[in-house]
Coordinates of C-alpha atoms in Angstrom, one line a residue:
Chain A
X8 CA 14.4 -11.8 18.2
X9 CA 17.2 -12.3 21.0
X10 CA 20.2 -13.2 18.9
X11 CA 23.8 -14.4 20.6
X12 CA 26.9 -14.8 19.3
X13 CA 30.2 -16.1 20.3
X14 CA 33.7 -15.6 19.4
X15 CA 36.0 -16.9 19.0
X16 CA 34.5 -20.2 18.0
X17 CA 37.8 -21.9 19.2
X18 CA 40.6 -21.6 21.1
X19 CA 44.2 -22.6 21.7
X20 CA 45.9 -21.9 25.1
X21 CA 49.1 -23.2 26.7
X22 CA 48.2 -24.5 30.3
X23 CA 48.5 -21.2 32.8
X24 CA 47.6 -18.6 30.4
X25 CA 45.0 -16.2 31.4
X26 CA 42.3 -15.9 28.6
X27 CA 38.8 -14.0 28.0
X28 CA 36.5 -15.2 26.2
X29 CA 33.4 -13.1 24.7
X30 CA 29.4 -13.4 24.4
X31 CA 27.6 -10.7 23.0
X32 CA 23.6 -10.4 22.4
X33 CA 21.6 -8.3 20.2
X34 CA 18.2 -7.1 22.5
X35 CA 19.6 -5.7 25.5
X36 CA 16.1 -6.2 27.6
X37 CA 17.7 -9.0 29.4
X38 CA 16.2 -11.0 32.9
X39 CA 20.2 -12.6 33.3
X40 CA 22.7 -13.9 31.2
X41 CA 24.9 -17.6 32.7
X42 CA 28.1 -19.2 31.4
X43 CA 27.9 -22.6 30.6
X44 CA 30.4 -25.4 30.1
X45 CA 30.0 -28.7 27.8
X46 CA 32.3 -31.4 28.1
X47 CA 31.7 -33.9 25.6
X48 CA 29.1 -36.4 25.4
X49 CA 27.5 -34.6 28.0
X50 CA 25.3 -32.4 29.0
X51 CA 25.8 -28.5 30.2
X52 CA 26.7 -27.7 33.7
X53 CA 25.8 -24.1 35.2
X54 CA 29.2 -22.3 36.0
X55 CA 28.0 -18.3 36.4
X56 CA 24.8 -16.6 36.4
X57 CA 24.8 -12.9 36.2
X58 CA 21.2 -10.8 36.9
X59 CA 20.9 -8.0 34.5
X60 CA 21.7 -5.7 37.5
X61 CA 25.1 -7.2 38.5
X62 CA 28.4 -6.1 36.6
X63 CA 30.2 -9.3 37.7
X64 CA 30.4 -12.9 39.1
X65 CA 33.2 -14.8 40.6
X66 CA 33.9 -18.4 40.9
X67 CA 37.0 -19.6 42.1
X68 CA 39.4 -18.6 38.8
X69 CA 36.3 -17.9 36.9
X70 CA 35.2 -14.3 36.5
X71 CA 32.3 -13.1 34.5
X72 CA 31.0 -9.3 33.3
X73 CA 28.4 -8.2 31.9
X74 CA 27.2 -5.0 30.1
X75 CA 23.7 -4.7 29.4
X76 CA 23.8 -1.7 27.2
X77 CA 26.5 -2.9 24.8
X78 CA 25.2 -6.2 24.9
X79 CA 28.6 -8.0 26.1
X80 CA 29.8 -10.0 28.4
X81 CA 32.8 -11.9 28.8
X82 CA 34.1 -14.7 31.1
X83 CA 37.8 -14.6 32.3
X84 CA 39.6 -17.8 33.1
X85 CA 42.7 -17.3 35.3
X86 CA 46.2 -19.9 34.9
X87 CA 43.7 -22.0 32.9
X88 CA 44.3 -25.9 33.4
X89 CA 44.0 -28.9 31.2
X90 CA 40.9 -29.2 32.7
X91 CA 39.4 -26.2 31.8
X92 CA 39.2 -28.0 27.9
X93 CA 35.3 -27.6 27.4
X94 CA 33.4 -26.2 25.3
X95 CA 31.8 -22.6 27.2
X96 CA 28.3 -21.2 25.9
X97 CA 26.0 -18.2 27.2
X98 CA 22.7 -17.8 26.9
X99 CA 20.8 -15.1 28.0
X100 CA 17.5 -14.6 29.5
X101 CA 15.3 -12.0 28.1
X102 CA 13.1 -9.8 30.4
X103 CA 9.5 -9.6 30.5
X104 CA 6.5 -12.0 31.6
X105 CA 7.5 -15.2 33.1
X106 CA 9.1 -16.7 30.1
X107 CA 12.0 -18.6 31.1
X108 CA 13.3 -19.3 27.5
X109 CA 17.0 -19.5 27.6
X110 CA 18.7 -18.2 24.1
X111 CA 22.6 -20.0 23.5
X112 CA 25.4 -19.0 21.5
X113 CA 26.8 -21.8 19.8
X114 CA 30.2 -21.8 22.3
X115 CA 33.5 -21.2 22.2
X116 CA 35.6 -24.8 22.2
X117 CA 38.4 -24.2 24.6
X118 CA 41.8 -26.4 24.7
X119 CA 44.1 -26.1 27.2
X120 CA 47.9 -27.7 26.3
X121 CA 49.9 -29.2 28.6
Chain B
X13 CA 19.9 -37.0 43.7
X14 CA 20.9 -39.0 40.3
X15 CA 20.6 -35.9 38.4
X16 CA 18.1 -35.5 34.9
X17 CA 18.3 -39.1 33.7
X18 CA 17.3 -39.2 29.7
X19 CA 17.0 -42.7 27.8
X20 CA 18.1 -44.1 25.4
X21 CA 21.7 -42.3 25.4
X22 CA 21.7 -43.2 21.2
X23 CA 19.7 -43.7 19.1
X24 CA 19.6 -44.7 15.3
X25 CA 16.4 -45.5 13.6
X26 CA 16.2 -45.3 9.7
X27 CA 14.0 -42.8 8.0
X28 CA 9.9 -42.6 8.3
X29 CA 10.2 -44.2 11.8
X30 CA 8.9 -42.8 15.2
X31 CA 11.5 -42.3 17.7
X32 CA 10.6 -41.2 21.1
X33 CA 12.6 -40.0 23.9
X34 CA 12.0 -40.5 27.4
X35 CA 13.2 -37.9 30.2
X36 CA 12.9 -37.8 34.2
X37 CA 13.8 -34.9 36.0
X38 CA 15.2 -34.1 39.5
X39 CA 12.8 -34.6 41.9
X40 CA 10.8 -31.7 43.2
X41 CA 11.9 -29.8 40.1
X42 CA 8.6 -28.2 38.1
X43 CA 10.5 -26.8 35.5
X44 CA 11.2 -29.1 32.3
X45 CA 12.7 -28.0 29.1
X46 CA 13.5 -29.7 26.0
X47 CA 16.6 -28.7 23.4
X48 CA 18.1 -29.9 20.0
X49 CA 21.6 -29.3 19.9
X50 CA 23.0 -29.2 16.4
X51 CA 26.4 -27.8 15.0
X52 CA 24.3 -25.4 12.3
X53 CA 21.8 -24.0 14.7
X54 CA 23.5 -24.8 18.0
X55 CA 21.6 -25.2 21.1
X56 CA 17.5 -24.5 21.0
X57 CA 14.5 -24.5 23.0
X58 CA 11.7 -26.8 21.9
X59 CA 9.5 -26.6 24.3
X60 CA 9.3 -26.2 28.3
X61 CA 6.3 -27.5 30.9
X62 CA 5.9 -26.0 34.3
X63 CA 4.4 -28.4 37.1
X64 CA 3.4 -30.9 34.0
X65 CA 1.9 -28.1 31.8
X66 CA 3.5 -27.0 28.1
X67 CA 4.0 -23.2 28.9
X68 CA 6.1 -22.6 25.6
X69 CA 6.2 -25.0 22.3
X70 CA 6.8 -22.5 19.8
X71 CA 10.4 -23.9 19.1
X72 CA 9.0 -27.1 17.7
X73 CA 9.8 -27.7 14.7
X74 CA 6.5 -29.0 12.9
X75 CA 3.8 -31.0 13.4
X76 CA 5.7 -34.4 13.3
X77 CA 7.6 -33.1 16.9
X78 CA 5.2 -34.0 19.9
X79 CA 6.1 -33.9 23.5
X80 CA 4.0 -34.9 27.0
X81 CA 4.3 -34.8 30.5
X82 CA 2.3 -37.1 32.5
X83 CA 3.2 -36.8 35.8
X84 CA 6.2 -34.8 37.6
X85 CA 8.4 -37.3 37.4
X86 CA 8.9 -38.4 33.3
X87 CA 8.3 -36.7 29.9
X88 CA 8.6 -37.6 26.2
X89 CA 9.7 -36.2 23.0
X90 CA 8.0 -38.1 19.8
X91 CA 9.4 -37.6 16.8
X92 CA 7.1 -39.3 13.9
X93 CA 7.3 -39.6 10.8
X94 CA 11.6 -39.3 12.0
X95 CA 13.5 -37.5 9.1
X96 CA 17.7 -37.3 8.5
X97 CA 17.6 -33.5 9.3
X98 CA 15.9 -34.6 13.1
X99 CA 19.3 -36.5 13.7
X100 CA 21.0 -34.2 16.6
X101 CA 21.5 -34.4 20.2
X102 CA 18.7 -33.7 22.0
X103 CA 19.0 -32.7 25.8
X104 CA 16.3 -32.0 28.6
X105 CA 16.6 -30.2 32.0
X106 CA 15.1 -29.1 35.0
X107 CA 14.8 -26.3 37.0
X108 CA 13.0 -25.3 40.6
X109 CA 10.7 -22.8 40.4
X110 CA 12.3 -20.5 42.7
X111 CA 16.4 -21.0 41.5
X112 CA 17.4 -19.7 38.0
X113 CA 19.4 -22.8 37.2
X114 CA 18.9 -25.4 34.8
X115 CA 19.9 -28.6 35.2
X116 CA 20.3 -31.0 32.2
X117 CA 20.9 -34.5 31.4
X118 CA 23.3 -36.4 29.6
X119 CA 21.5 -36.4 26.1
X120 CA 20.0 -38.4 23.8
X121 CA 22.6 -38.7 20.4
X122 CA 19.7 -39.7 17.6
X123 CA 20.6 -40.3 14.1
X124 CA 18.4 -40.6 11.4
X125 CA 19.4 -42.7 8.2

């Protein structure tokens, strides 16, 4: 059973700090793995999706990795801004069949301080 | 497009009574997923449909969770006999077959008393 897992469960950053945070998963037979963000009260909005044959994704000052055979991947957040205060999950699609189950971490709860 | 659209936004009900949830996707989508978001467990899948068919219930909890899709345009969760440990936020979303992203709604908050 896919199993993912976040850390840390929060964090603290002063506005324009650079910061990494991490997603690993425990069956490496993944399909893709995407970055998520949650702002509260509402729902989840797509930010990166990376296929299990990709190393990387870029968004603007997002940047997301992925290694399949350690089971990690992180998401880098460049001169983070207040705005960037979410809460980011990853979930992970495993391989095989035409299942299309996505399994989350529980997130990591980022604030950004002025 | 106005996005996944899920009613009601909150809902509290008081134990034993049936709560249902009411979801419509993006149009065209044929993808539709249902999740319970708690703080223990975090965010699972209960069950998907693809072009109005369940593909996948096994994350339903037990026999008191049931969930339908009529047409392409609206779903439902049911929730009866509702319990305390149901109360969580429960979200849908929506996919197009050929695109890898989801794309879900506000959420329903339910608490059960």
């Amino acid at each position: 059973k896919q199993e993912v897992t976040q850390i840390p469960a929060a964090l603290s950053v002063p506005e324009g700090e650079n910061l990494v945070l991490n997603c690993s998963f425990t069956d490496s037979a993944i399909y893709n793995l995407q970055w998520f963000r949650q702002d509260p009260g509402k729902g989840l909005t797509s930010l990166l999706l990376i296929q299990s044959s990709q190393r990387e994704q870029t968004s603007g000052r997002l940047n997301a990795s992925l290694d399949k055979s350690s089971g990690r991947s992180t998401l880098y957040i460049a001169a983070s801004q207040p705005g960037d205060s979410a809460t980011y999950l990853c979930a992970v699609r495993n391989s095989g069949g035409s299942n299309y189950k996505l399994t989350f971490g529980k997130g990591t709860l980022l604030t950004v301080n002025p | 497009d106005a996005g996944v659209i899920q009613s009601p936004r909150h809902e509290v009900t008081e134990m034993g009574q049936e709560v249902t949830l009411r979801c419509k996707p993006i149009s065209g989508h044929d993808y539709l997923f249902w999740y319970r978001q708690t703080m223990m467990r975090g965010l699972e899948l209960l069950i998907y449909f693809n072009n109005n068919v369940p593909i996948d219930d096994s994350g339903m909890p037990e026999d008191r969770f049931s969930a339908k899709m009529p047409n392409a345009s609206f779903s439902t969760l049911k929730i009866q006999p509702s319990e305390p440990r149901d109360s969580a936020v429960y979200f849908c979303a929506s996919r197009q077959g050929y695109q890898e992203t989801q794309y879900f709604g506000p959420g329903t908050r339910l608490l059960v008393l």
